[in-house]
Amino acid sequence: MKKYIICACLGLCLLVAGAPAQAQHSEARIALESTINQVLAELEKPQLHDPEARVQVLERVEAIIVKLFNFDELSQRTVGQNWHSFSQDQRHRFSEAFKDLLRARYTNAFEGYNGGKVSYVKEAPLGSSGDQLQINTTVILPDKSVPVNYRMILKDRWYVYDVIIEGVSMVQNYRSQFQSVLRKNDPEELIRLVQQKALQTQNTQK
Amino acid sequence: MAKTMRLFLCLALLVSLTACATVPNEDYGYYDEDGIYHEISDPLEGWNRAVFAFNDFVITYIAKPIQAGYEFITPQFVQTGISNFFHNLRTPIRFASNLFQGKLDEAGRELGRFMVNTVAGVGGLIDVAEHVEGLEPLADNEDIGQMLGKWGIGEGVYIVWPFLGPSNVRDTFGLAGSFFLDPVTYISPWELRYGIRAVEIVDMLGGAINAYDAVVEPAIDPYSAMRDAYIQNRRYRISE
């Protein structure tokens, strides 16, 4: 999982580097690539492999990635039909907890960064509203190739709202878990579980 | 006569169980953002959760220590050789699956890789074919379950098997099919066969444990995470 995330980001960076002469890319792709370029610049630094300086590098990476993801959108999509039964306060707290969890999880992934190659496959609109699209990439690791697709939505700017790795959608996977929890418990329990997991993930990385 | 009856009953069972998959189960379905309803059949949830817990125990206390020991003792090139050897040996499964899905290019590539690697790669130990243009490793390891899926056979209910892990009705039949296409099945004496199987299992532990951890570690409900990931991944691999 970690390797895949790294290579997904790497690949998108290489997309920019590898296609200077291509026709103008969509705003969405430009937003994605710019974020990934910044992430890559951080990951390329030798400090990543130094146990002391690593924390600062990962924190900067965290800060960059957080801007590309819209956590309200993610929270709403993963909680699904049950969102309307959450109070405003619960929605806010859930969003924060989920943000912590994702941040911890994906930051963990970058620690194993070791290089890789990614190729851009295609970009296609989703639905007919014109504000959603999907960018397909392939991450080429030493032992296998992994298809990684990004779904993006336009709000005040372009955001990623789902990452699909080998056909498994992150949003759908979390949704199946959250629905399973909410079937028998109330929103407070879900928020508590997410917070607990975020903390646990953070602790294993430090 | 008895054999034919048994075969018929098996097929009837398969068809009737996969028919269950087409009935939406309110408890286990969900609506995606386009408002389309997806159903995930899990009427065996009680059994599945128990087996999942058992498998988790096996992975944590048996599989991981064995795999760690194997990795510690065995030089990397030997691990790669063993891995290549078994991957090569399972070519008949992938070849048949690709062929009967109409994926003739991929089937040809599997066959080509098998021939080159067996001869030039010392019985499959070395993957020389990856350097040959047109014989690079394939993106997906096709199996009989995927072949059945491509034929339109529904996945049927979700089942978790002890040791084998997540599956469904169709993929379980696929595993049986793979068993009969696996050359190791036909090796005798049984001591040799079981010995080879043991090595085969140790070899695939690394990949299996990584895949398991990738899904289960970040999950707040590991059972649901695994079920969902398995089903999504299978549907995707069949569609490709």
PDB file of N, CA and C in Angstrom, chain A residues 76-122:
ATOM      1  N   GLN A  76     -18.314  13.229   3.701  1.00  0.00           N
ATOM      2  CA  GLN A  76     -19.682  13.033   3.275  1.00  0.00           C
ATOM      3  C   GLN A  76     -19.830  11.778   2.424  1.00  0.00           C
ATOM      4  N   ARG A  77     -18.890  11.558   1.537  1.00  0.00           N
ATOM      5  CA  ARG A  77     -18.983  10.411   0.638  1.00  0.00           C
ATOM      6  C   ARG A  77     -18.782   9.101   1.372  1.00  0.00           C
ATOM      7  N   THR A  78     -17.902   9.098   2.366  1.00  0.00           N
ATOM      8  CA  THR A  78     -17.642   7.832   3.039  1.00  0.00           C
ATOM      9  C   THR A  78     -18.726   7.494   4.055  1.00  0.00           C
ATOM     10  N   VAL A  79     -19.355   8.488   4.640  1.00  0.00           N
ATOM     11  CA  VAL A  79     -20.428   8.198   5.578  1.00  0.00           C
ATOM     12  C   VAL A  79     -21.721   7.904   4.814  1.00  0.00           C
ATOM     13  N   GLY A  80     -21.842   8.487   3.635  1.00  0.00           N
ATOM     14  CA  GLY A  80     -22.958   8.146   2.752  1.00  0.00           C
ATOM     15  C   GLY A  80     -24.310   8.584   3.282  1.00  0.00           C
ATOM     16  N   GLN A  81     -25.273   7.660   3.156  1.00  0.00           N
ATOM     17  CA  GLN A  81     -26.659   7.990   3.515  1.00  0.00           C
ATOM     18  C   GLN A  81     -26.802   8.436   4.962  1.00  0.00           C
ATOM     19  N   ASN A  82     -25.882   7.986   5.824  1.00  0.00           N
ATOM     20  CA  ASN A  82     -26.013   8.303   7.240  1.00  0.00           C
ATOM     21  C   ASN A  82     -25.619   9.732   7.593  1.00  0.00           C
ATOM     22  N   TRP A  83     -25.048  10.460   6.625  1.00  0.00           N
ATOM     23  CA  TRP A  83     -24.565  11.810   6.898  1.00  0.00           C
ATOM     24  C   TRP A  83     -25.670  12.700   7.450  1.00  0.00           C
ATOM     25  N   HIS A  84     -26.903  12.493   6.947  1.00  0.00           N
ATOM     26  CA  HIS A  84     -27.978  13.379   7.384  1.00  0.00           C
ATOM     27  C   HIS A  84     -28.376  13.141   8.841  1.00  0.00           C
ATOM     28  N   SER A  85     -27.909  12.032   9.410  1.00  0.00           N
ATOM     29  CA  SER A  85     -28.236  11.785  10.812  1.00  0.00           C
ATOM     30  C   SER A  85     -27.144  12.295  11.757  1.00  0.00           C
ATOM     31  N   PHE A  86     -26.094  12.869  11.159  1.00  0.00           N
ATOM     32  CA  PHE A  86     -25.030  13.470  11.979  1.00  0.00           C
ATOM     33  C   PHE A  86     -25.404  14.915  12.262  1.00  0.00           C
ATOM     34  N   SER A  87     -25.181  15.369  13.505  1.00  0.00           N
ATOM     35  CA  SER A  87     -25.407  16.783  13.813  1.00  0.00           C
ATOM     36  C   SER A  87     -24.251  17.589  13.225  1.00  0.00           C
ATOM     37  N   GLN A  88     -24.429  18.913  13.168  1.00  0.00           N
ATOM     38  CA  GLN A  88     -23.378  19.773  12.629  1.00  0.00           C
ATOM     39  C   GLN A  88     -22.058  19.570  13.369  1.00  0.00           C
ATOM     40  N   ASP A  89     -22.173  19.501  14.686  1.00  0.00           N
ATOM     41  CA  ASP A  89     -20.976  19.326  15.502  1.00  0.00           C
ATOM     42  C   ASP A  89     -20.327  17.974  15.218  1.00  0.00           C
ATOM     43  N   GLN A  90     -21.149  16.947  15.098  1.00  0.00           N
ATOM     44  CA  GLN A  90     -20.622  15.611  14.814  1.00  0.00           C
ATOM     45  C   GLN A  90     -19.968  15.569  13.446  1.00  0.00           C
ATOM     46  N   ARG A  91     -20.548  16.271  12.470  1.00  0.00           N
ATOM     47  CA  ARG A  91     -19.971  16.299  11.132  1.00  0.00           C
ATOM     48  C   ARG A  91     -18.592  16.916  11.166  1.00  0.00           C
ATOM     49  N   HIS A  92     -18.496  17.991  11.902  1.00  0.00           N
ATOM     50  CA  HIS A  92     -17.213  18.684  11.995  1.00  0.00           C
ATOM     51  C   HIS A  92     -16.173  17.807  12.661  1.00  0.00           C
ATOM     52  N   ARG A  93     -16.560  17.200  13.789  1.00  0.00           N
ATOM     53  CA  ARG A  93     -15.607  16.368  14.525  1.00  0.00           C
ATOM     54  C   ARG A  93     -15.221  15.139  13.717  1.00  0.00           C
ATOM     55  N   PHE A  94     -16.177  14.576  13.001  1.00  0.00           N
ATOM     56  CA  PHE A  94     -15.858  13.412  12.169  1.00  0.00           C
ATOM     57  C   PHE A  94     -14.870  13.787  11.076  1.00  0.00           C
ATOM     58  N   SER A  95     -15.140  14.926  10.432  1.00  0.00           N
ATOM     59  CA  SER A  95     -14.256  15.406   9.377  1.00  0.00           C
ATOM     60  C   SER A  95     -12.828  15.573   9.876  1.00  0.00           C
ATOM     61  N   GLU A  96     -12.697  16.155  11.043  1.00  0.00           N
ATOM     62  CA  GLU A  96     -11.376  16.358  11.627  1.00  0.00           C
ATOM     63  C   GLU A  96     -10.704  15.031  11.923  1.00  0.00           C
ATOM     64  N   ALA A  97     -11.450  14.103  12.515  1.00  0.00           N
ATOM     65  CA  ALA A  97     -10.889  12.796  12.868  1.00  0.00           C
ATOM     66  C   ALA A  97     -10.460  12.043  11.613  1.00  0.00           C
ATOM     67  N   PHE A  98     -11.291  12.091  10.599  1.00  0.00           N
ATOM     68  CA  PHE A  98     -10.982  11.404   9.350  1.00  0.00           C
ATOM     69  C   PHE A  98      -9.759  12.008   8.681  1.00  0.00           C
ATOM     70  N   LYS A  99      -9.653  13.320   8.748  1.00  0.00           N
ATOM     71  CA  LYS A  99      -8.488  14.004   8.198  1.00  0.00           C
ATOM     72  C   LYS A  99      -7.221  13.521   8.907  1.00  0.00           C
ATOM     73  N   ASP A 100      -7.288  13.429  10.235  1.00  0.00           N
ATOM     74  CA  ASP A 100      -6.138  12.939  11.006  1.00  0.00           C
ATOM     75  C   ASP A 100      -5.758  11.532  10.572  1.00  0.00           C
ATOM     76  N   LEU A 101      -6.774  10.681  10.414  1.00  0.00           N
ATOM     77  CA  LEU A 101      -6.518   9.294  10.042  1.00  0.00           C
ATOM     78  C   LEU A 101      -5.828   9.207   8.687  1.00  0.00           C
ATOM     79  N   LEU A 102      -6.351   9.909   7.701  1.00  0.00           N
ATOM     80  CA  LEU A 102      -5.767   9.861   6.365  1.00  0.00           C
ATOM     81  C   LEU A 102      -4.368  10.434   6.345  1.00  0.00           C
ATOM     82  N   ARG A 103      -4.191  11.536   7.066  1.00  0.00           N
ATOM     83  CA  ARG A 103      -2.871  12.149   7.125  1.00  0.00           C
ATOM     84  C   ARG A 103      -1.862  11.164   7.697  1.00  0.00           C
ATOM     85  N   ALA A 104      -2.214  10.546   8.821  1.00  0.00           N
ATOM     86  CA  ALA A 104      -1.309   9.604   9.478  1.00  0.00           C
ATOM     87  C   ALA A 104      -1.007   8.434   8.554  1.00  0.00           C
ATOM     88  N   ARG A 105      -2.040   7.918   7.935  1.00  0.00           N
ATOM     89  CA  ARG A 105      -1.873   6.737   7.089  1.00  0.00           C
ATOM     90  C   ARG A 105      -0.992   7.011   5.893  1.00  0.00           C
ATOM     91  N   TYR A 106      -1.222   8.100   5.193  1.00  0.00           N
ATOM     92  CA  TYR A 106      -0.452   8.345   3.977  1.00  0.00           C
ATOM     93  C   TYR A 106       0.934   8.869   4.251  1.00  0.00           C
ATOM     94  N   THR A 107       1.103   9.520   5.384  1.00  0.00           N
ATOM     95  CA  THR A 107       2.443   9.971   5.746  1.00  0.00           C
ATOM     96  C   THR A 107       3.323   8.762   6.042  1.00  0.00           C
ATOM     97  N   ASN A 108       2.740   7.788   6.703  1.00  0.00           N
ATOM     98  CA  ASN A 108       3.411   6.508   6.963  1.00  0.00           C
ATOM     99  C   ASN A 108       3.967   5.919   5.682  1.00  0.00           C
ATOM    100  N   ALA A 109       3.159   6.016   4.632  1.00  0.00           N
ATOM    101  CA  ALA A 109       3.508   5.407   3.353  1.00  0.00           C
ATOM    102  C   ALA A 109       4.783   6.004   2.783  1.00  0.00           C
ATOM    103  N   PHE A 110       4.990   7.271   2.986  1.00  0.00           N
ATOM    104  CA  PHE A 110       6.134   7.930   2.356  1.00  0.00           C
ATOM    105  C   PHE A 110       7.462   7.566   2.964  1.00  0.00           C
ATOM    106  N   GLU A 111       7.423   7.005   4.164  1.00  0.00           N
ATOM    107  CA  GLU A 111       8.695   6.669   4.798  1.00  0.00           C
ATOM    108  C   GLU A 111       9.482   5.659   3.992  1.00  0.00           C
ATOM    109  N   GLY A 112       8.766   4.824   3.231  1.00  0.00           N
ATOM    110  CA  GLY A 112       9.434   3.790   2.454  1.00  0.00           C
ATOM    111  C   GLY A 112       9.787   4.221   1.047  1.00  0.00           C
ATOM    112  N   TYR A 113       9.724   5.518   0.790  1.00  0.00           N
ATOM    113  CA  TYR A 113       9.981   6.019  -0.565  1.00  0.00           C
ATOM    114  C   TYR A 113      11.340   5.564  -1.073  1.00  0.00           C
ATOM    115  N   ASN A 114      11.323   4.951  -2.256  1.00  0.00           N
ATOM    116  CA  ASN A 114      12.565   4.415  -2.779  1.00  0.00           C
ATOM    117  C   ASN A 114      12.679   4.595  -4.280  1.00  0.00           C
ATOM    118  N   GLY A 115      11.870   5.431  -4.816  1.00  0.00           N
ATOM    119  CA  GLY A 115      11.902   5.636  -6.263  1.00  0.00           C
ATOM    120  C   GLY A 115      10.966   4.685  -6.978  1.00  0.00           C
ATOM    121  N   GLY A 116      10.588   5.033  -8.173  1.00  0.00           N
ATOM    122  CA  GLY A 116       9.675   4.235  -8.985  1.00  0.00           C
ATOM    123  C   GLY A 116       9.320   5.046 -10.207  1.00  0.00           C
ATOM    124  N   LYS A 117       8.560   4.435 -11.073  1.00  0.00           N
ATOM    125  CA  LYS A 117       8.243   5.128 -12.320  1.00  0.00           C
ATOM    126  C   LYS A 117       6.733   5.093 -12.534  1.00  0.00           C
ATOM    127  N   VAL A 118       6.201   6.169 -13.041  1.00  0.00           N
ATOM    128  CA  VAL A 118       4.756   6.178 -13.277  1.00  0.00           C
ATOM    129  C   VAL A 118       4.473   6.675 -14.681  1.00  0.00           C
ATOM    130  N   SER A 119       3.459   6.125 -15.280  1.00  0.00           N
ATOM    131  CA  SER A 119       3.071   6.630 -16.594  1.00  0.00           C
ATOM    132  C   SER A 119       1.606   7.047 -16.580  1.00  0.00           C
ATOM    133  N   TYR A 120       1.358   8.082 -17.345  1.00  0.00           N
ATOM    134  CA  TYR A 120       0.020   8.647 -17.430  1.00  0.00           C
ATOM    135  C   TYR A 120      -0.761   7.868 -18.481  1.00  0.00           C
ATOM    136  N   VAL A 121      -1.942   7.381 -18.142  1.00  0.00           N
ATOM    137  CA  VAL A 121      -2.700   6.568 -19.084  1.00  0.00           C
ATOM    138  C   VAL A 121      -3.780   7.373 -19.782  1.00  0.00           C
ATOM    139  N   LYS A 122      -4.673   7.975 -19.004  1.00  0.00           N
ATOM    140  CA  LYS A 122      -5.698   8.797 -19.661  1.00  0.00           C
ATOM    141  C   LYS A 122      -6.436   9.646 -18.654  1.00  0.00           C
TER     142      LYS A 122
END
